[in-house]
Amino acid sequence: MRSELNEICLIDQWLLHQLSEGEARNFETRLLLDEAFAEKVEAQRICHRLIRHYARRQERFRLEAIYGLLLEEAGFAHQLNTIFT
Amino acid sequence: MTKQMEDPIIQLYRDSFPDVARMIRRKGGTLEEAKDAFHDALLIYMEKEKSGRLQLHSSPKAYLLGTARICWLRARGATVALPETFDAAEPEDVDMEEREQSLQASLIRSGKKCIELLKAFYYDHCPMHDIAVRFGFNGTRSATVQKYKCLEKVRREIKINEAYAQ
């Protein structure tokens, strides 16, 4: 892999707590001293968050669809009507 | 002809939601609130299951009932800790939401295939071998390299987005 991708891989390992104690210490020292590197780490942290939020939104759409589907089942809809009337 | 297996989440939904709705109703909540709390609880359940961190001390239904109760109380402003930090309700303030939406656009610009690949790895915790097969790569190495290229793409888009925002 080219060096930029190797760096992305290293940042990922740190974000996912996959580095050894020594490697993590070296990483964190670099994080303190190298501003450009720190910016890349922050951007990659944001990437992880965006992926999580995107995925959760997809799952919420799926759950809404399941709810809609179940409301078409007479037994399920009847139970909810009984509870809320 | 064999009957197609139903999605286990649909089964769990059908089996658990009426009990959650009944509990929320007894506490004075609405159907809409019950559904929101139940969806939050199901998301927590599914995420823990996918990441191998789900520890059930009783049935899935009991877990969902307990978690939905906490989610509902939190939605009403109570300070109750969830089983584990879960930021389902974020972002909260309007400025943050706008910023988040603009950042989400960065993710979308990286392309559908990239997003799905990243989701499969980071959220669904699919093994790299399965990802390689699903996305048509020659092997796990190609899939791994592509995953990092996708991250690089999103990171670049975030940088452009930040530059525009300043």
CSV table of N, CA and C in Angstrom, one decimal, chain A residues 1-2 4-5 8-9 11-12 16 40 43-44 46-57 59-60 62-64 66-67 70 73 76 79-80 83-84, chain B residues 7 9 13-14 17-18 21 25 29-31 35 39-40 42-43 47 50 86-88 90 100 103-104 107 112 115-116 122-123 141 145 148 152 154-155 158:
chain,number,residue,atom,x,y,z
A,1,MET,N,0.8,-1.2,0.0
A,1,MET,CA,0.0,0.0,0.0
A,1,MET,C,0.9,1.2,0.0
A,2,ARG,N,0.4,2.3,-0.7
A,2,ARG,CA,1.2,3.5,-0.6
A,2,ARG,C,1.2,4.1,0.8
A,4,GLU,N,0.4,6.9,2.2
A,4,GLU,CA,-0.8,7.6,2.7
A,4,GLU,C,-1.8,6.6,3.2
A,5,LEU,N,-2.0,5.5,2.5
A,5,LEU,CA,-2.9,4.5,2.9
A,5,LEU,C,-2.4,3.7,4.2
A,8,ILE,N,-3.4,5.9,7.0
A,8,ILE,CA,-4.8,5.7,7.3
A,8,ILE,C,-5.0,4.5,8.1
A,9,CYS,N,-4.3,3.4,7.7
A,9,CYS,CA,-4.5,2.1,8.4
A,9,CYS,C,-4.0,2.3,9.8
A,11,ILE,N,-3.9,5.0,11.7
A,11,ILE,CA,-4.8,5.9,12.4
A,11,ILE,C,-6.1,5.0,12.8
A,12,ASP,N,-6.5,4.2,11.9
A,12,ASP,CA,-7.7,3.3,12.1
A,12,ASP,C,-7.4,2.4,13.3
A,16,LEU,N,-9.5,2.3,16.7
A,16,LEU,CA,-10.2,1.1,17.1
A,16,LEU,C,-9.5,0.3,18.2
A,40,LYS,N,-5.5,15.0,10.5
A,40,LYS,CA,-5.9,13.8,9.7
A,40,LYS,C,-6.6,12.9,10.7
A,43,ALA,N,-10.1,14.1,11.3
A,43,ALA,CA,-11.0,13.9,10.2
A,43,ALA,C,-11.4,12.4,10.1
A,44,GLN,N,-10.4,11.5,10.4
A,44,GLN,CA,-10.8,10.1,10.3
A,44,GLN,C,-11.8,9.7,11.5
A,46,ILE,N,-14.0,11.7,12.5
A,46,ILE,CA,-15.3,12.2,12.0
A,46,ILE,C,-15.9,11.2,11.0
A,47,CYS,N,-15.0,10.6,10.2
A,47,CYS,CA,-15.4,9.6,9.2
A,47,CYS,C,-16.2,8.5,9.9
A,48,HIS,N,-15.5,8.0,11.0
A,48,HIS,CA,-16.2,6.9,11.7
A,48,HIS,C,-17.5,7.3,12.3
A,49,ARG,N,-17.6,8.5,12.8
A,49,ARG,CA,-18.9,9.0,13.3
A,49,ARG,C,-19.9,9.1,12.2
A,50,LEU,N,-19.5,9.6,11.1
A,50,LEU,CA,-20.5,9.8,10.0
A,50,LEU,C,-21.0,8.4,9.5
A,51,ILE,N,-20.1,7.5,9.4
A,51,ILE,CA,-20.5,6.1,9.0
A,51,ILE,C,-21.6,5.6,10.0
A,52,ARG,N,-21.3,5.8,11.3
A,52,ARG,CA,-22.2,5.3,12.3
A,52,ARG,C,-23.6,5.9,12.2
A,53,HIS,N,-23.5,7.3,12.0
A,53,HIS,CA,-24.8,8.0,11.9
A,53,HIS,C,-25.6,7.6,10.6
A,54,TYR,N,-24.8,7.5,9.5
A,54,TYR,CA,-25.5,7.1,8.3
A,54,TYR,C,-26.1,5.7,8.5
A,55,ALA,N,-25.4,4.8,9.1
A,55,ALA,CA,-25.9,3.4,9.3
A,55,ALA,C,-27.1,3.4,10.2
A,56,ARG,N,-27.1,4.2,11.2
A,56,ARG,CA,-28.2,4.2,12.2
A,56,ARG,C,-29.4,4.8,11.5
A,57,ARG,N,-29.2,5.8,10.6
A,57,ARG,CA,-30.4,6.3,9.9
A,57,ARG,C,-31.0,5.3,9.0
A,59,GLU,N,-30.9,2.1,9.5
A,59,GLU,CA,-31.6,1.1,10.3
A,59,GLU,C,-32.9,1.6,10.8
A,60,ARG,N,-32.9,2.9,11.1
A,60,ARG,CA,-34.2,3.5,11.5
A,60,ARG,C,-35.3,3.5,10.4
A,62,ARG,N,-35.4,1.2,8.2
A,62,ARG,CA,-35.8,-0.2,8.1
A,62,ARG,C,-36.8,-0.5,9.2
A,63,LEU,N,-36.5,0.0,10.4
A,63,LEU,CA,-37.5,-0.3,11.5
A,63,LEU,C,-38.8,0.4,11.3
A,64,GLU,N,-38.8,1.6,10.7
A,64,GLU,CA,-40.1,2.2,10.3
A,64,GLU,C,-40.9,1.4,9.3
A,66,ILE,N,-40.6,-1.8,8.9
A,66,ILE,CA,-41.1,-3.0,9.6
A,66,ILE,C,-42.4,-2.7,10.4
A,67,TYR,N,-42.4,-1.5,11.0
A,67,TYR,CA,-43.6,-1.1,11.8
A,67,TYR,C,-44.8,-1.0,10.8
A,70,LEU,N,-46.0,-4.4,9.9
A,70,LEU,CA,-46.7,-5.1,10.9
A,70,LEU,C,-48.1,-4.6,11.2
A,73,GLU,N,-50.8,-6.3,9.7
A,73,GLU,CA,-51.3,-7.6,10.3
A,73,GLU,C,-52.4,-7.2,11.3
A,76,PHE,N,-51.7,-7.6,15.2
A,76,PHE,CA,-50.7,-6.7,15.7
A,76,PHE,C,-51.4,-5.3,15.9
A,79,GLN,N,-53.9,-5.3,18.8
A,79,GLN,CA,-53.2,-5.2,20.1
A,79,GLN,C,-52.9,-3.7,20.4
A,80,LEU,N,-52.3,-3.0,19.4
A,80,LEU,CA,-52.0,-1.6,19.7
A,80,LEU,C,-53.2,-0.7,19.9
A,83,ILE,N,-54.5,-1.2,23.4
A,83,ILE,CA,-53.6,-0.6,24.4
A,83,ILE,C,-53.8,0.9,24.5
A,84,PHE,N,-54.0,1.5,23.3
A,84,PHE,CA,-54.1,3.0,23.3
A,84,PHE,C,-55.5,3.6,23.1
B,7,ASP,N,-37.2,-12.4,8.7
B,7,ASP,CA,-36.1,-11.6,9.3
B,7,ASP,C,-36.4,-11.7,10.8
B,9,ILE,N,-35.5,-9.8,13.1
B,9,ILE,CA,-35.9,-8.5,13.7
B,9,ILE,C,-37.4,-8.3,13.6
B,13,TYR,N,-39.7,-7.8,16.7
B,13,TYR,CA,-40.6,-6.6,16.8
B,13,TYR,C,-42.0,-7.0,17.1
B,14,ARG,N,-42.5,-8.0,16.3
B,14,ARG,CA,-43.9,-8.4,16.5
B,14,ARG,C,-44.2,-8.9,17.9
B,17,PHE,N,-42.9,-5.5,20.7
B,17,PHE,CA,-43.4,-4.1,20.8
B,17,PHE,C,-44.8,-3.9,21.5
B,18,PRO,N,-45.7,-4.8,21.4
B,18,PRO,CA,-47.0,-4.6,22.2
B,18,PRO,C,-46.7,-4.5,23.7
B,21,ALA,N,-45.2,-1.1,24.3
B,21,ALA,CA,-46.3,-0.1,24.1
B,21,ALA,C,-47.2,0.0,25.4
B,25,ARG,N,-47.6,3.1,27.8
B,25,ARG,CA,-49.0,3.6,28.0
B,25,ARG,C,-49.3,3.7,29.5
B,29,GLY,N,-47.4,7.5,28.5
B,29,GLY,CA,-46.8,7.9,27.2
B,29,GLY,C,-47.7,7.6,26.0
B,30,THR,N,-47.3,8.1,24.8
B,30,THR,CA,-48.1,7.9,23.6
B,30,THR,C,-47.6,6.8,22.8
B,31,LEU,N,-48.3,6.4,21.7
B,31,LEU,CA,-47.9,5.3,20.8
B,31,LEU,C,-46.6,5.8,20.1
B,35,LYS,N,-43.0,3.9,20.2
B,35,LYS,CA,-42.3,3.5,19.0
B,35,LYS,C,-40.9,4.0,19.0
B,39,HIS,N,-37.6,1.8,19.1
B,39,HIS,CA,-36.6,1.8,18.0
B,39,HIS,C,-35.2,2.1,18.5
B,40,ASP,N,-35.1,3.0,19.5
B,40,ASP,CA,-33.8,3.2,20.1
B,40,ASP,C,-33.3,2.0,20.8
B,42,LEU,N,-34.1,-1.2,20.1
B,42,LEU,CA,-33.8,-2.2,19.1
B,42,LEU,C,-32.4,-1.9,18.5
B,43,LEU,N,-32.1,-0.6,18.2
B,43,LEU,CA,-30.8,-0.2,17.6
B,43,LEU,C,-29.7,-0.6,18.6
B,47,GLU,N,-26.9,-3.3,17.5
B,47,GLU,CA,-25.5,-2.9,17.4
B,47,GLU,C,-24.7,-3.8,18.3
B,50,LYS,N,-24.3,-7.2,16.7
B,50,LYS,CA,-23.4,-7.2,15.6
B,50,LYS,C,-21.9,-7.2,16.0
B,86,PHE,N,-24.7,5.5,24.4
B,86,PHE,CA,-25.3,5.4,23.1
B,86,PHE,C,-25.8,6.8,22.7
B,87,ASP,N,-25.3,7.3,21.6
B,87,ASP,CA,-25.5,8.6,21.2
B,87,ASP,C,-26.6,8.7,20.1
B,88,ALA,N,-27.7,7.9,20.3
B,88,ALA,CA,-28.7,7.8,19.3
B,88,ALA,C,-29.4,9.2,19.1
B,90,GLU,N,-28.1,12.2,19.5
B,90,GLU,CA,-27.4,13.3,19.0
B,90,GLU,C,-27.6,13.5,17.5
B,100,GLU,N,-23.7,18.8,11.1
B,100,GLU,CA,-23.8,17.3,10.9
B,100,GLU,C,-24.3,17.0,9.5
B,103,LEU,N,-21.7,17.6,7.0
B,103,LEU,CA,-20.7,16.6,7.0
B,103,LEU,C,-21.2,15.3,6.4
B,104,GLN,N,-22.5,15.0,6.6
B,104,GLN,CA,-23.1,13.8,6.0
B,104,GLN,C,-23.0,13.9,4.5
B,107,LEU,N,-19.9,12.6,3.2
B,107,LEU,CA,-19.9,11.1,3.1
B,107,LEU,C,-20.6,10.6,1.9
B,112,LYS,N,-21.8,5.8,-3.4
B,112,LYS,CA,-22.7,4.7,-2.7
B,112,LYS,C,-21.9,3.5,-2.3
B,115,ILE,N,-19.7,4.1,0.7
B,115,ILE,CA,-20.5,4.2,1.9
B,115,ILE,C,-20.9,2.8,2.4
B,116,GLU,N,-21.4,2.0,1.4
B,116,GLU,CA,-21.9,0.7,1.8
B,116,GLU,C,-20.7,-0.2,2.3
B,122,TYR,N,-17.4,-1.2,9.4
B,122,TYR,CA,-17.4,-0.5,10.7
B,122,TYR,C,-18.6,-0.6,11.5
B,123,TYR,N,-19.8,-0.8,10.8
B,123,TYR,CA,-21.0,-0.8,11.6
B,123,TYR,C,-21.6,-2.2,11.7
B,141,ARG,N,-7.3,-8.7,0.6
B,141,ARG,CA,-6.3,-7.5,0.5
B,141,ARG,C,-6.9,-6.4,-0.4
B,145,VAL,N,-7.6,-2.6,0.9
B,145,VAL,CA,-7.0,-1.4,0.3
B,145,VAL,C,-8.1,-0.5,-0.2
B,148,TYR,N,-9.5,1.5,2.7
B,148,TYR,CA,-8.7,2.7,3.1
B,148,TYR,C,-8.8,3.8,2.1
B,152,GLU,N,-10.0,7.6,2.8
B,152,GLU,CA,-9.2,8.7,2.3
B,152,GLU,C,-10.1,9.7,1.5
B,154,VAL,N,-13.4,10.1,1.9
B,154,VAL,CA,-14.3,10.8,2.8
B,154,VAL,C,-13.6,11.9,3.6
B,155,ARG,N,-12.3,11.5,4.0
B,155,ARG,CA,-11.5,12.5,4.7
B,155,ARG,C,-11.2,13.7,3.9
B,158,ILE,N,-14.3,15.8,3.7
B,158,ILE,CA,-14.5,16.5,5.0
B,158,ILE,C,-13.7,17.8,5.0
